[in-house]
Amino acid sequence: MTSLIPAPRRVVAGFGEVRLTGDSRLCAGPGTEGVGRWLSAVLQQATGLPLREGRQPDDTGDTGIGLRLDPELGPEEYRLVSDPTGVRVEGGSAAGVFRGAQTLRQLLGPDAYRRAPLSRDRAWAVPHVTIEDAPRFRWRGLMLDVARHFMPKEGVLRYLDLMAAHKLNVFHFHLTDDQGWRVEIRRHPRLTEVGSWRARTKFGHRASPLWDEKPHGGYYSQDDIREIVAYAAERHIAVVPEIDVPGHSQAAIAAYPELGNTDVNTASSKGDTALSVWDTWGINPNVLAPTDNTLRFYEGVFEEVLELFPSEFVHIGGDECPKDQWRHSPTAQARIRELGLADEDQLQSWFIGHFDTWLSARGRRLIGWDEILEGGLAEGAAVSSWRGYAGGIAAARAGHDVVMCPEQQVYLDHRQAPGPDEPVPIGYVRTLEDVYRFEPVPDELTPREAAHVLGTQANLWTEVMEDHARVDYQAFPRLAAFAEVAWSALPAPAERDFAGFEERMTAHYARLDALGVGYRPPSGPRPWQRRPGVLGRPIDGPPPNR
């Protein structure tokens, strides 16, 4: 039980164990029925035990599993008690009970993560223990970029399961970018007809690029999105969609060229609104035109997005928006004069502010990358602080909520070790220990300012992750370390017991094996993962973008 990840706040070991048999029952009290269905399904497939519905263990003496709410506990707080009367998981909400059920699954051993029992005769037991636990942060997120490399729906559902197993609760779904538009918008069908496919994909070193000449693409239908959102909700994960504006919009402009700055001399603006979906990485010079037509178009997009995603927050990107086209666009300059703005930074702030007001009127909250601070930030907007801590500190001091996701610490596309052995080693070296010692709340913030830190998020940008195997390799085991940082009440970074975490990870690797996760081995890449040539060329310096 000392191998639990993320580490609980309080564990008191007992003596003995609760043995689950074919006669054991599972009772889900009022408000926990959904958790009961989930737990029964995953345990039945792994153990082969029927786990029929029954009464609460402590009411009958039956050594089964009982789930129930306790209004005295916090929303995601839980208490797990395994004793001679059975196993009880209590939470302040269904989400809290679900987090406790995840801990129960860990207590049953790694084979509890399999999709079929290895043996019908094996014994299943939960050690006697009392665990009291609650999360440090309300936002414990993972961002998955499906624009650069499309991940089919089944892969997304799998990552929601992996998030749930690590008590993460916010899935930031990066759906649009220069290289692809991945969500069906019925009133604008060309966004997926044209914008979801690119002709080829770049690999290798930026100084000597190589290309995969096969088309790449795909998108999620609205029914796919509904299924993903429902699947996440069953696991008490909020799905936050990201629709990038006004930069990172080449896929949309390729589908609807009138969204771009068509009045610009392309030679002077270093862009071309007639380009197709972008087939390389970096910062594309083509950005949305600040016109009423663009605003109405994206209002229509967001209307459909709000119908699909019930989340409190909607991410609008707002990062890496080059202003060169706006400087050369008569239309953009006329808009600046009309609004009485000082410069193009304030024009972007006006653009973001428009959608902040639009979303607020519909009961939602805008969140964007920390560039949205430039030129002034709308009052209700929240900030994803990715360019280090500075943006988050400035936002918190100005009274804005913040999600800390600095690229130097929690960009999991970055290399995991120095040297050429890492597959497509980009960005900064961030080891498992580096992630474990990440602290989301900067010392510079006062307690009042620190209260604006909603939590933290790890980001998976997929420029160099072409399939599930590569995403697994980059994400794990570092995502397990990140989950502990986000959930557990850890001491200061220098005082954290990384050796103890590594020891607990020896058991957790067996869980990841059972889940089929292709994690990076703690000893380094296996020979077949060293992928020399095109996919093994190092990329020096920071990542291609963000």
Short mmCIF file of C-alpha atoms in Angstrom, two decimals, residues 217-518:
data_model
loop_
_atom_site.label_atom_id
_atom_site.label_comp_id
_atom_site.label_asym_id
_atom_site.label_seq_id
_atom_site.Cartn_x
_atom_site.Cartn_y
_atom_site.Cartn_z
CA GLY A 217 -5.50 14.13 -41.05
CA GLY A 218 -8.77 13.23 -39.46
CA TYR A 219 -11.42 14.83 -37.27
CA TYR A 220 -14.03 14.05 -34.63
CA SER A 221 -17.67 14.12 -35.61
CA GLN A 222 -20.01 15.85 -33.21
CA ASP A 223 -21.21 12.43 -32.06
CA ASP A 224 -17.57 11.47 -31.40
CA ILE A 225 -17.18 14.59 -29.27
CA ARG A 226 -20.37 13.81 -27.34
CA GLU A 227 -19.06 10.32 -26.65
CA ILE A 228 -15.67 11.65 -25.49
CA VAL A 229 -17.31 14.22 -23.20
CA ALA A 230 -19.70 11.62 -21.74
CA TYR A 231 -16.86 9.13 -21.23
CA ALA A 232 -14.84 11.83 -19.44
CA ALA A 233 -17.82 12.81 -17.28
CA GLU A 234 -18.21 9.20 -16.10
CA ARG A 235 -14.61 9.51 -14.87
CA HIS A 236 -15.22 12.96 -13.35
CA ILE A 237 -12.97 14.68 -15.87
CA ALA A 238 -13.92 18.05 -17.35
CA VAL A 239 -13.11 18.47 -21.05
CA VAL A 240 -11.93 21.99 -21.91
CA PRO A 241 -11.93 22.55 -25.69
CA GLU A 242 -9.39 24.82 -27.35
CA ILE A 243 -10.24 26.68 -30.55
CA ASP A 244 -7.22 28.81 -31.46
CA VAL A 245 -7.73 32.50 -32.29
CA PRO A 246 -6.45 34.81 -33.70
CA GLY A 247 -3.12 33.06 -34.45
CA HIS A 248 -2.50 29.37 -35.17
CA SER A 249 -5.45 29.58 -37.57
CA GLN A 250 -4.00 28.55 -40.94
CA ALA A 251 -6.21 25.44 -41.22
CA ALA A 252 -9.31 27.61 -40.86
CA ILE A 253 -7.98 30.20 -43.31
CA ALA A 254 -7.19 27.46 -45.83
CA ALA A 255 -10.83 26.36 -45.61
CA TYR A 256 -12.28 29.90 -45.67
CA PRO A 257 -9.71 32.34 -47.11
CA GLU A 258 -11.91 35.36 -46.31
CA LEU A 259 -11.02 34.82 -42.63
CA GLY A 260 -7.46 35.93 -43.41
CA ASN A 261 -6.00 39.33 -44.09
CA THR A 262 -6.75 39.27 -47.80
CA ASP A 263 -5.93 42.98 -48.26
CA VAL A 264 -2.28 42.49 -47.30
CA ASN A 265 0.65 42.50 -49.70
CA THR A 266 1.91 38.99 -48.99
CA ALA A 267 5.53 39.85 -49.74
CA SER A 268 5.58 42.53 -47.06
CA SER A 269 3.53 40.52 -44.59
CA LYS A 270 5.58 37.34 -45.02
CA GLY A 271 2.42 35.33 -45.40
CA ASP A 272 -0.06 34.02 -47.91
CA THR A 273 -3.72 33.54 -47.08
CA ALA A 274 -4.11 31.21 -50.06
CA LEU A 275 -1.84 28.55 -48.55
CA SER A 276 -3.29 25.14 -47.77
CA VAL A 277 -3.25 23.52 -44.34
CA TRP A 278 0.26 24.00 -43.00
CA ASP A 279 2.64 21.05 -43.28
CA THR A 280 5.44 22.25 -41.01
CA TRP A 281 5.94 23.45 -37.44
CA GLY A 282 6.63 26.84 -35.93
CA ILE A 283 4.76 30.13 -35.91
CA ASN A 284 2.66 30.71 -39.01
CA PRO A 285 2.45 34.38 -40.12
CA ASN A 286 -1.18 34.04 -41.26
CA VAL A 287 -3.61 35.24 -38.62
CA LEU A 288 -7.32 36.01 -38.55
CA ALA A 289 -8.50 39.34 -39.90
CA PRO A 290 -10.06 41.55 -37.17
CA THR A 291 -13.30 41.99 -39.09
CA ASP A 292 -16.96 41.65 -38.22
CA ASN A 293 -17.14 38.74 -40.64
CA THR A 294 -14.47 36.90 -38.65
CA LEU A 295 -16.21 37.60 -35.36
CA ARG A 296 -19.55 36.31 -36.66
CA PHE A 297 -17.89 33.23 -38.15
CA TYR A 298 -16.23 32.27 -34.87
CA GLU A 299 -19.31 33.09 -32.84
CA GLY A 300 -21.00 30.43 -34.95
CA VAL A 301 -18.13 28.05 -34.27
CA PHE A 302 -18.30 28.67 -30.53
CA GLU A 303 -22.08 28.25 -30.49
CA GLU A 304 -21.63 24.68 -31.68
CA VAL A 305 -18.66 24.16 -29.35
CA LEU A 306 -20.75 25.22 -26.34
CA GLU A 307 -23.44 22.74 -27.34
CA LEU A 308 -20.85 19.96 -27.34
CA PHE A 309 -18.78 20.88 -24.29
CA PRO A 310 -20.51 21.74 -20.97
CA SER A 311 -17.24 22.77 -19.28
CA GLU A 312 -16.99 25.99 -17.27
CA PHE A 313 -13.92 27.06 -19.28
CA VAL A 314 -13.38 27.43 -23.02
CA HIS A 315 -9.79 27.88 -24.22
CA ILE A 316 -9.29 30.32 -27.08
CA GLY A 317 -5.53 29.99 -27.56
CA GLY A 318 -4.40 33.59 -28.03
CA ASP A 319 -0.70 32.72 -28.18
CA GLU A 320 1.99 33.32 -30.75
CA CYS A 321 -0.04 35.74 -32.85
CA PRO A 322 2.34 37.58 -35.21
CA LYS A 323 1.23 41.17 -35.76
CA ASP A 324 3.01 41.71 -39.08
CA GLN A 325 -0.05 41.22 -41.27
CA TRP A 326 -2.11 43.57 -39.12
CA ARG A 327 0.59 46.23 -39.44
CA HIS A 328 0.29 46.02 -43.24
CA SER A 329 -3.48 45.54 -43.45
CA PRO A 330 -5.54 48.68 -44.23
CA THR A 331 -8.56 46.91 -42.71
CA ALA A 332 -6.75 46.12 -39.47
CA GLN A 333 -5.32 49.64 -39.24
CA ALA A 334 -8.77 51.12 -39.82
CA ARG A 335 -10.11 48.93 -37.01
CA ILE A 336 -7.38 50.19 -34.68
CA ARG A 337 -8.31 53.82 -35.46
CA GLU A 338 -12.04 53.11 -35.17
CA LEU A 339 -11.62 51.59 -31.71
CA GLY A 340 -9.10 54.19 -30.54
CA LEU A 341 -6.46 51.56 -29.84
CA ALA A 342 -2.78 52.27 -29.38
CA ASP A 343 -1.31 49.39 -31.40
CA GLU A 344 -1.68 45.85 -32.66
CA ASP A 345 -1.21 44.38 -29.16
CA GLN A 346 -4.33 46.22 -28.07
CA LEU A 347 -6.08 44.98 -31.21
CA GLN A 348 -5.42 41.40 -30.09
CA SER A 349 -6.66 42.33 -26.62
CA TRP A 350 -9.85 43.70 -28.20
CA PHE A 351 -10.26 40.47 -30.18
CA ILE A 352 -9.85 38.32 -27.04
CA GLY A 353 -12.07 40.68 -25.04
CA HIS A 354 -14.87 40.29 -27.56
CA PHE A 355 -14.99 36.54 -27.00
CA ASP A 356 -14.56 36.92 -23.26
CA THR A 357 -17.73 39.05 -23.21
CA TRP A 358 -19.47 36.67 -25.61
CA LEU A 359 -18.64 33.60 -23.51
CA SER A 360 -19.46 35.32 -20.22
CA ALA A 361 -22.92 36.21 -21.51
CA ARG A 362 -23.48 32.47 -22.01
CA GLY A 363 -22.28 31.46 -18.56
CA ARG A 364 -18.81 30.32 -19.59
CA ARG A 365 -15.31 31.51 -18.77
CA LEU A 366 -12.52 32.25 -21.22
CA ILE A 367 -9.02 30.92 -20.65
CA GLY A 368 -6.03 31.53 -22.93
CA TRP A 369 -2.25 31.24 -23.11
CA ASP A 370 -0.37 33.98 -21.28
CA GLU A 371 0.04 36.17 -24.40
CA ILE A 372 -3.55 37.29 -23.81
CA LEU A 373 -2.07 39.51 -21.08
CA GLU A 374 -0.47 41.67 -23.77
CA GLY A 375 -2.43 44.84 -24.39
CA GLY A 376 -4.64 44.29 -21.34
CA LEU A 377 -6.73 41.33 -20.23
CA ALA A 378 -10.47 41.05 -19.94
CA GLU A 379 -11.61 41.04 -16.32
CA GLY A 380 -13.05 37.52 -16.15
CA ALA A 381 -10.43 35.74 -18.23
CA ALA A 382 -8.07 33.10 -16.84
CA VAL A 383 -4.52 32.43 -17.99
CA SER A 384 -2.55 29.31 -18.89
CA SER A 385 0.99 30.34 -17.95
CA TRP A 386 3.29 28.53 -20.37
CA ARG A 387 6.25 30.89 -20.93
CA GLY A 388 7.65 30.19 -17.50
CA TYR A 389 6.07 31.57 -14.34
CA ALA A 390 6.08 35.27 -15.26
CA GLY A 391 2.72 35.36 -17.00
CA GLY A 392 1.05 33.48 -14.19
CA ILE A 393 2.56 35.74 -11.55
CA ALA A 394 1.43 38.87 -13.42
CA ALA A 395 -2.05 37.44 -13.93
CA ALA A 396 -2.47 36.38 -10.30
CA ARG A 397 -1.30 39.77 -9.05
CA ALA A 398 -3.89 41.39 -11.34
CA GLY A 399 -6.63 39.19 -9.84
CA HIS A 400 -6.92 36.64 -12.67
CA ASP A 401 -7.13 32.90 -12.14
CA VAL A 402 -4.13 30.95 -13.39
CA VAL A 403 -3.24 27.43 -14.49
CA MET A 404 0.51 26.90 -14.18
CA CYS A 405 2.00 24.93 -17.08
CA PRO A 406 5.50 26.37 -17.68
CA GLU A 407 7.25 24.81 -20.65
CA GLN A 408 10.52 24.52 -18.76
CA GLN A 409 8.92 22.12 -16.25
CA VAL A 410 5.84 20.33 -17.61
CA TYR A 411 6.04 20.19 -21.41
CA LEU A 412 6.23 16.43 -21.78
CA ASP A 413 7.21 16.60 -25.46
CA HIS A 414 10.61 17.81 -24.24
CA ARG A 415 13.47 15.34 -24.07
CA GLN A 416 13.82 13.14 -20.99
CA ALA A 417 17.61 12.84 -21.02
CA PRO A 418 20.59 14.48 -22.75
CA GLY A 419 22.30 12.88 -25.70
CA PRO A 420 21.10 11.53 -29.04
CA ASP A 421 19.38 8.36 -27.80
CA GLU A 422 16.01 9.94 -27.13
CA PRO A 423 13.60 9.59 -30.06
CA VAL A 424 13.41 13.04 -31.66
CA PRO A 425 14.90 14.77 -28.62
CA ILE A 426 13.55 18.32 -28.61
CA GLY A 427 13.49 21.18 -26.18
CA TYR A 428 14.87 21.23 -22.68
CA VAL A 429 15.97 18.16 -20.75
CA ARG A 430 13.30 17.39 -18.18
CA THR A 431 13.87 14.21 -16.26
CA LEU A 432 11.42 12.32 -14.08
CA GLU A 433 13.02 13.97 -11.05
CA ASP A 434 12.72 17.43 -12.62
CA VAL A 435 8.98 16.93 -13.02
CA TYR A 436 8.66 15.55 -9.49
CA ARG A 437 10.32 18.67 -8.08
CA PHE A 438 8.11 21.07 -10.05
CA GLU A 439 6.26 23.55 -7.80
CA PRO A 440 3.15 25.13 -9.33
CA VAL A 441 2.87 28.05 -6.86
CA PRO A 442 5.77 30.53 -7.11
CA ASP A 443 7.26 31.86 -3.88
CA GLU A 444 6.78 35.41 -5.19
CA LEU A 445 3.02 35.24 -4.70
CA THR A 446 1.34 36.30 -1.49
CA PRO A 447 -1.25 33.90 -0.01
CA ARG A 448 -4.03 36.05 -1.49
CA GLU A 449 -2.40 36.01 -4.92
CA ALA A 450 -1.61 32.29 -4.67
CA ALA A 451 -5.32 31.60 -4.20
CA HIS A 452 -5.73 32.51 -7.89
CA VAL A 453 -3.63 29.48 -8.90
CA LEU A 454 -6.38 27.06 -9.86
CA GLY A 455 -3.84 24.34 -10.34
CA THR A 456 -1.46 22.95 -12.88
CA GLN A 457 -1.34 21.12 -16.17
CA ALA A 458 1.10 18.99 -18.17
CA ASN A 459 1.15 19.60 -21.93
CA LEU A 460 1.67 17.11 -24.74
CA TRP A 461 2.38 18.90 -28.02
CA THR A 462 2.53 16.29 -30.76
CA GLU A 463 4.81 17.71 -33.47
CA VAL A 464 7.17 14.77 -32.81
CA MET A 465 4.55 12.29 -31.59
CA GLU A 466 3.08 10.60 -34.62
CA ASP A 467 1.22 7.75 -32.87
CA HIS A 468 0.04 6.31 -29.54
CA ALA A 469 3.38 4.66 -28.84
CA ARG A 470 5.28 7.93 -29.09
CA VAL A 471 2.73 9.77 -26.93
CA ASP A 472 3.04 7.06 -24.28
CA TYR A 473 6.82 7.25 -24.37
CA GLN A 474 6.88 11.00 -23.88
CA ALA A 475 4.10 11.08 -21.26
CA PHE A 476 5.14 8.24 -18.97
CA PRO A 477 6.45 7.86 -16.38
CA ARG A 478 6.67 11.65 -16.07
CA LEU A 479 2.87 12.03 -16.02
CA ALA A 480 2.80 9.91 -12.86
CA ALA A 481 5.25 12.31 -11.20
CA PHE A 482 3.21 15.26 -12.38
CA ALA A 483 0.00 13.70 -11.02
CA GLU A 484 1.57 13.46 -7.58
CA VAL A 485 2.65 17.10 -7.74
CA ALA A 486 -0.89 18.11 -8.70
CA TRP A 487 -2.69 15.94 -6.14
CA SER A 488 -0.51 15.39 -3.11
CA ALA A 489 0.46 17.76 -0.31
CA LEU A 490 4.18 17.55 -1.00
CA PRO A 491 6.89 19.48 0.84
CA ALA A 492 9.06 22.10 -0.85
CA PRO A 493 10.78 20.81 -4.01
CA ALA A 494 14.21 20.40 -2.42
CA GLU A 495 12.70 18.38 0.43
CA ARG A 496 10.69 15.93 -1.68
CA ASP A 497 11.53 12.27 -1.31
CA PHE A 498 12.31 11.42 -4.90
CA ALA A 499 14.01 8.17 -3.90
CA GLY A 500 10.80 7.13 -2.15
CA PHE A 501 8.79 8.07 -5.23
CA GLU A 502 11.10 5.96 -7.42
CA GLU A 503 10.60 3.04 -5.06
CA ARG A 504 6.83 3.38 -5.31
CA MET A 505 7.15 3.61 -9.08
CA THR A 506 8.59 0.08 -9.19
CA ALA A 507 5.09 -1.17 -8.32
CA HIS A 508 3.44 1.45 -10.53
CA TYR A 509 5.36 0.27 -13.59
CA ALA A 510 3.56 -3.05 -13.20
CA ARG A 511 0.23 -1.18 -13.32
CA LEU A 512 1.34 0.67 -16.44
CA ASP A 513 2.39 -2.64 -17.98
CA ALA A 514 -1.07 -4.08 -17.28
CA LEU A 515 -2.61 -0.98 -18.89
CA GLY A 516 -0.44 -1.44 -21.97
CA VAL A 517 1.42 1.86 -21.57
CA GLY A 518 4.62 2.11 -23.61
#
